[in-house]
Amino acid sequence: LILRTLLIGFGKIGKNLVEILLEKGSYLEKRYGVKLEIVGVLDRSGAAVSQDRLDLQKLLDIKNRTGKIANYPLFGEENISLTEVLDRTDADLLVELTPTNIQTGQPGISNMLHAMSRRMDIVTTNKGALATGYKLLTDKALQMNVALKFGGAAHMSIPCIDVDLYQNLGLRIIGIEAIVNATTNYVLTQMSEGASIEAAIRTAQAEGIAEHDPSLDLEGWDTACKMVILANWLFKTASTLSDVEIKGITEVTTKSIREAKREGYAIRPIGEIGNDKNRIILKSYPKMVPLTEPLATVEGFHKAITFHINQGDILIKTELAGPKPSAYAILEDIIGIRMEKNLLAHAYSS
Ligand SMILES: NC(=O)c1ccc[n+]([C@@H]2O[C@H](COP(=O)([O-])OP(=O)(O)OC[C@H]3O[C@@H](n4cnc5c(N)ncnc54)[C@H](OP(=O)(O)O)[C@@H]3O)[C@@H](O)[C@H]2O)c1
């Protein structure tokens, strides 16, 4: 299966994705029968767009060297819109990777709606678009009968979305308690070792883990977005960011961290999905976690999630962070689309 693919957003994740394709493209084709042909890449400068596939190495070289994909030789164009690119490429798949916008979800929401109306499948890591426009996007995908996959948006380097499979097999997730934001976990860990909040944030940005605007992390919005996406997917709610009780870590001090430790607690940036009288409760806040609990031992850039299941707990911990695992999650989603289509074809033919 050849998938004619458009990337919109060619920053950290987009470039990692193209690097992985360079390295693993032929394996993907051999193992899963999926051949990804990149026929268009858009950034803020414009696009590189071609009826034939673009050269992956050249895409990376041009972007790294000039910062603008519109400088791609022969096929680069400044200020070209997504609509024009869609008109010219007849693509099958849009990989949406523009920045998270927690106020409006734009331009991610419009980009995806646009592509879906042309019957394109979508894979995205755009947390803001999903946290603000989840229902709109999933309704449109259903209406157009296209795939909308977002493992990388809530993935946290952990296959959280896949846990839904357990539910299909009869287990029931009752609640979630998680450390899903590497930046704030790193900042709190560094503060517990005496570093200033400013220095810790600078390192997190240099590692490519903190968002452009670190307030998204520090004020709890990133964790909140992930809780909304997980609640909507795993608990079939119609939650939005306004349903989340949000408190950032900016009021945590080195003194309060020391005092907590003396009393047997670690302060961790926790995302929670719980239940109160059949109402889903969503929270993002710095929590005093008893040092005896597994989440208290998750430090630095590491992340973890505890799924409270009707038959016990599942705890998944990861040391992976940053854009590369998110790029892998995109590929996992693409393979997922391929497999679902195979299953459908099989069902119709038998
Ligand atoms: N980085 C991570 O670890 C991570 C993990 C999970 C999810 N996410 C989410 O995934 C998305 C992408 O993340 P990232 O780290 O790759 O972001 P990034 O490095 O900031 O890249 C964003 C890209 O989007 C482009 N862009 C911005 N506005 C655009 C517009 N109006 N039209 C076309 N392109 C536009 C930018 O263009 P220029 O290059 O010209 O500036 C840039 O190439 C974000 O929503 C982020 O929240 C990130």
XYZ file of C-alpha atoms and ligand atoms in Angstrom:
398
model
C 0.000 0.000 0.000
C 1.418 3.356 -1.023
C 0.321 6.183 1.241
C 0.701 9.601 -0.335
C 1.402 11.660 2.731
C 1.368 15.343 3.640
C 3.125 16.688 6.707
C 1.903 19.977 8.085
C 4.393 21.257 10.651
C 8.031 20.348 10.130
C 9.549 21.001 13.539
C 11.003 18.585 16.072
C 8.553 15.729 15.558
C 8.234 16.145 11.783
C 11.992 16.049 11.310
C 12.344 13.030 13.603
C 9.647 11.272 11.600
C 11.485 11.877 8.323
C 14.753 10.689 9.894
C 13.071 7.462 11.010
C 11.568 6.982 7.538
C 15.014 7.360 5.993
C 16.323 4.682 8.293
C 13.346 2.323 8.556
C 11.244 3.035 5.455
C 12.136 -0.164 3.637
C 11.592 -2.237 6.817
C 8.110 -0.733 7.142
C 7.357 -1.678 3.587
C 8.669 -5.219 3.938
C 7.186 -5.937 7.363
C 3.853 -4.100 7.153
C 3.356 -3.455 3.460
C 3.174 0.308 4.004
C 5.138 2.621 1.747
C 4.997 6.225 2.834
C 5.575 8.725 0.055
C 5.900 12.272 1.276
C 4.307 14.434 -1.421
C 4.054 17.656 0.560
C 5.552 19.319 3.623
C 4.285 22.610 5.005
C 5.769 24.968 7.583
C 5.250 28.658 8.237
C 7.305 29.639 5.186
C 5.144 27.735 2.698
C 5.559 24.245 1.311
C 7.510 21.761 -0.707
C 4.958 20.015 -2.852
C 5.105 17.547 -5.715
C 2.898 15.021 -7.468
C 5.841 12.634 -7.130
C 7.455 11.917 -3.817
C 9.878 14.409 -2.318
C 13.413 13.444 -1.371
C 13.568 12.791 2.379
C 17.215 13.723 2.848
C 16.745 16.914 0.862
C 13.741 17.876 3.006
C 15.872 17.581 6.142
C 18.887 19.344 4.626
C 16.870 22.326 3.393
C 14.959 22.714 6.642
C 18.066 22.355 8.822
C 20.160 24.656 6.669
C 17.683 27.438 5.856
C 14.833 26.967 8.344
C 12.318 27.264 5.496
C 10.815 24.367 3.583
C 9.771 26.804 0.849
C 13.464 26.828 -0.177
C 13.224 23.217 -1.436
C 14.671 23.282 -4.980
C 12.119 23.335 -7.812
C 9.191 22.200 -5.651
C 9.389 24.815 -2.886
C 6.853 27.633 -2.774
C 6.332 30.494 -0.360
C 2.995 31.293 1.285
C 1.070 28.468 -0.313
C -2.039 27.377 1.596
C -3.002 23.877 2.689
C -5.990 24.022 0.300
C -3.701 24.597 -2.664
C -1.425 21.785 -1.554
C -4.432 19.465 -1.175
C -5.638 20.451 -4.655
C -2.312 19.526 -6.182
C -1.371 16.342 -4.414
C -4.367 14.044 -4.120
C -2.863 12.713 -0.873
C -4.224 9.876 1.285
C -2.909 10.879 4.698
C -2.323 14.105 6.617
C 0.156 14.063 9.489
C -0.790 17.159 11.513
C 2.083 18.532 13.605
C 1.464 22.243 14.067
C 1.939 23.798 17.538
C -0.472 23.229 20.378
C -2.922 26.068 20.891
C -5.026 25.540 24.011
C -7.268 28.569 23.405
C -8.666 27.697 19.972
C -6.976 24.478 18.875
C -6.059 26.265 15.620
C -4.645 25.886 13.063
C -4.699 22.153 13.862
C -8.487 21.732 13.971
C -9.096 23.459 10.604
C -6.217 21.614 8.958
C -7.638 18.257 10.005
C -11.274 19.086 9.144
C -10.138 20.268 5.760
C -8.229 17.091 4.992
C -11.018 14.870 6.335
C -13.530 16.549 4.041
C -11.326 15.223 1.213
C -11.497 11.753 2.723
C -7.936 11.736 3.964
C -6.927 9.773 7.055
C -5.320 11.777 9.847
C -2.531 11.106 12.303
C -1.702 13.869 14.760
C 0.251 14.642 17.921
C -1.442 18.031 18.322
C -2.649 17.962 21.923
C -4.279 21.395 21.804
C -6.404 20.591 18.765
C -7.639 17.375 20.367
C -8.224 18.818 23.834
C -10.290 21.702 22.429
C -11.906 20.048 19.393
C -12.139 16.357 20.233
C -15.851 15.937 19.539
C -15.823 18.038 16.395
C -12.898 16.055 15.015
C -14.110 12.577 15.966
C -17.631 13.339 14.648
C -16.194 14.513 11.330
C -13.962 11.436 11.067
C -16.997 9.229 11.644
C -19.085 11.168 9.128
C -16.364 10.972 6.452
C -15.434 7.384 7.355
C -11.756 8.235 7.758
C -9.245 7.312 10.449
C -8.223 9.822 13.115
C -5.299 8.536 15.178
C -3.579 10.403 17.964
C -1.447 7.963 19.938
C 1.410 10.473 19.948
C -0.733 13.209 21.505
C -1.483 11.235 24.644
C 1.228 8.677 24.195
C 3.710 10.101 26.692
C 6.114 7.501 25.272
C 3.700 4.953 26.703
C 1.104 3.100 24.632
C -1.786 4.516 26.689
C -4.349 4.635 23.953
C -3.760 0.924 23.321
C -4.845 0.119 26.887
C -8.362 0.501 25.520
C -7.884 -2.989 24.100
C -7.974 -4.337 27.655
C -11.404 -2.802 28.075
C -12.586 -4.559 24.938
C -11.453 -7.796 26.551
C -13.556 -7.261 29.669
C -11.334 -5.365 32.081
C -12.587 -1.977 33.198
C -10.435 1.077 33.841
C -11.733 2.871 36.929
C -9.250 5.703 37.105
C -5.836 6.992 36.133
C -3.045 8.638 38.094
C -0.067 9.736 36.058
C 3.080 11.773 35.616
C 2.805 12.673 31.958
C 4.741 15.910 31.676
C 8.489 15.434 31.563
C 9.306 19.138 31.935
C 7.518 19.694 35.223
C 8.713 16.393 36.658
C 12.254 17.385 35.747
C 11.833 20.869 37.216
C 10.481 19.536 40.517
C 13.251 16.924 40.702
C 15.919 19.580 40.078
C 14.329 21.860 42.684
C 14.465 19.036 45.204
C 18.228 19.005 44.558
C 18.510 22.757 45.051
C 18.353 24.110 41.454
C 16.406 27.233 40.595
C 13.207 26.846 38.597
C 14.652 29.031 35.782
C 17.793 26.896 35.295
C 15.784 23.676 35.258
C 13.421 25.065 32.581
C 16.334 26.174 30.391
C 17.763 22.620 30.374
C 14.374 21.110 29.572
C 14.058 23.468 26.567
C 17.599 22.689 25.390
C 16.679 18.981 25.426
C 13.688 19.743 23.160
C 11.251 18.514 25.797
C 9.729 21.762 27.040
C 7.165 23.409 24.758
C 7.980 26.761 23.086
C 5.887 28.422 25.732
C 6.885 26.710 28.999
C 3.768 28.037 30.733
C 1.853 25.232 28.998
C 3.895 22.816 31.111
C 4.393 24.840 34.297
C 0.775 25.894 34.657
C -0.477 22.357 34.170
C -2.070 22.724 30.713
C -0.038 20.011 28.998
C -1.026 17.423 31.603
C -4.612 18.709 31.444
C -4.717 18.255 27.645
C -3.535 14.656 27.989
C -6.147 13.895 30.679
C -8.905 15.280 28.424
C -7.733 13.171 25.468
C -7.450 10.022 27.592
C -10.810 10.582 29.296
C -12.524 11.068 25.947
C -10.916 8.019 24.410
C -10.926 5.572 27.307
C -14.077 6.688 29.160
C -16.015 7.952 26.117
C -16.685 11.321 27.742
C -17.064 14.649 25.933
C -14.636 16.444 28.243
C -12.863 19.674 27.376
C -10.146 21.648 29.131
C -12.776 23.580 31.098
C -13.675 20.329 32.897
C -10.181 19.978 34.367
C -9.258 21.321 37.809
C -5.860 22.816 36.984
C -3.141 24.013 39.319
C 0.383 24.591 38.035
C 3.673 23.957 39.791
C 4.698 27.625 39.859
C 3.749 28.029 43.504
C 5.833 25.055 44.620
C 9.018 26.199 46.365
C 12.237 24.392 47.258
C 11.182 24.888 50.890
C 7.828 23.143 50.398
C 9.573 20.272 48.586
C 12.007 19.863 51.518
C 9.193 19.973 54.080
C 7.161 17.421 52.122
C 10.137 15.087 52.003
C 10.614 15.369 55.782
C 6.989 14.302 56.223
C 7.400 11.320 53.848
C 6.123 12.766 50.576
C 7.442 13.754 47.152
C 5.739 16.546 45.218
C 4.930 15.309 41.709
C 3.039 16.896 38.754
C 0.050 14.580 38.664
C -2.738 14.131 36.157
C -5.772 12.298 37.504
C -8.927 10.847 36.080
C -11.324 9.722 38.777
C -14.958 9.165 39.420
C -17.336 10.790 41.895
C -20.950 9.590 41.916
C -20.651 8.609 38.245
C -19.182 12.000 37.322
C -15.712 11.950 35.762
C -13.272 14.152 37.674
C -10.195 15.453 35.854
C -7.266 17.074 37.639
C -3.799 18.428 36.885
C -1.910 19.530 39.982
C 1.236 19.172 42.108
C 0.392 16.349 44.485
C 2.034 15.171 47.711
C 2.699 11.533 46.816
C 3.725 9.212 49.697
C 7.355 8.156 49.210
C 6.214 4.540 49.484
C 4.159 4.812 46.277
C 5.683 3.981 42.866
C 4.887 7.400 41.361
C 7.101 9.040 44.016
C 10.115 7.222 42.572
C 9.568 8.598 39.047
C 12.126 11.360 38.687
C 13.614 13.722 36.116
C 12.408 13.332 32.532
C 10.811 9.996 33.336
C 7.072 9.487 33.164
C 4.637 6.897 34.446
C 0.980 6.097 34.501
C -1.054 3.956 36.849
C -4.271 2.558 35.440
C -6.593 1.574 38.269
C -8.393 -1.425 36.810
C -11.300 -3.363 38.352
C -8.906 -6.270 38.930
C -5.888 -4.360 40.271
C -3.441 -1.774 38.971
C -1.313 -1.586 35.841
C 1.727 0.660 36.191
C 3.760 1.640 33.144
C 6.935 3.654 33.570
C 9.126 5.064 30.827
C 12.487 6.715 30.546
C 11.791 7.840 26.975
C 10.998 11.467 26.387
C 11.045 14.081 23.654
C 10.087 14.161 20.014
C 11.528 10.822 18.841
C 9.090 8.558 20.750
C 6.255 10.771 19.453
C 7.511 10.240 15.900
C 7.490 6.484 16.524
C 3.932 6.788 17.830
C 2.965 8.333 14.479
C 4.327 5.304 12.663
C 2.517 2.999 15.065
C -0.711 4.836 14.214
C -0.041 4.563 10.481
C 0.567 0.831 10.805
C -2.665 0.672 12.852
C -4.588 2.316 10.003
C -3.074 -0.151 7.560
C -4.063 -3.121 9.737
C -7.611 -1.879 10.264
C -8.061 -1.450 6.513
C -6.727 -4.982 5.989
C -9.204 -6.360 8.517
C -12.072 -4.515 6.851
C -11.064 -5.760 3.413
C -10.898 -9.274 4.840
C -14.325 -8.946 6.498
C -15.932 -7.733 3.270
C -14.338 -10.443 1.162
C -15.225 -13.369 3.434
N 7.961 17.835 21.049
C 7.373 16.880 21.755
O 8.035 16.148 22.500
C 5.879 16.642 21.629
C 5.324 15.475 22.182
C 3.950 15.194 22.011
C 3.162 16.103 21.311
N 3.711 17.262 20.804
C 2.835 18.144 20.014
O 3.062 17.862 18.626
C 2.972 19.058 17.844
C 4.294 19.273 17.104
O 5.332 19.340 18.068
P 6.823 19.792 17.675
O 7.620 19.607 18.905
O 7.238 19.159 16.410
O 6.580 21.358 17.427
P 7.584 22.433 16.815
O 8.990 21.940 16.845
O 7.264 23.733 17.446
O 7.152 22.498 15.250
C 5.947 23.053 14.851
C 5.957 23.151 13.330
O 4.714 23.691 12.907
C 4.956 24.712 11.926
N 3.856 25.651 11.923
C 3.487 26.546 12.855
N 2.389 27.215 12.455
C 2.064 26.738 11.233
C 1.067 27.048 10.275
N 0.138 27.977 10.519
N 1.047 26.354 9.101
C 1.993 25.407 8.836
N 2.967 25.069 9.701
C 3.006 25.734 10.890
C 6.272 25.323 12.354
O 6.821 26.023 11.250
P 8.297 26.696 11.293
O 9.269 25.529 11.281
O 8.357 27.471 10.031
O 8.352 27.479 12.547
C 7.041 24.062 12.763
O 7.623 23.473 11.633
C 2.618 20.164 18.840
O 1.231 20.339 18.803
C 3.079 19.616 20.188
O 2.320 20.112 21.257
C 5.047 17.535 20.941
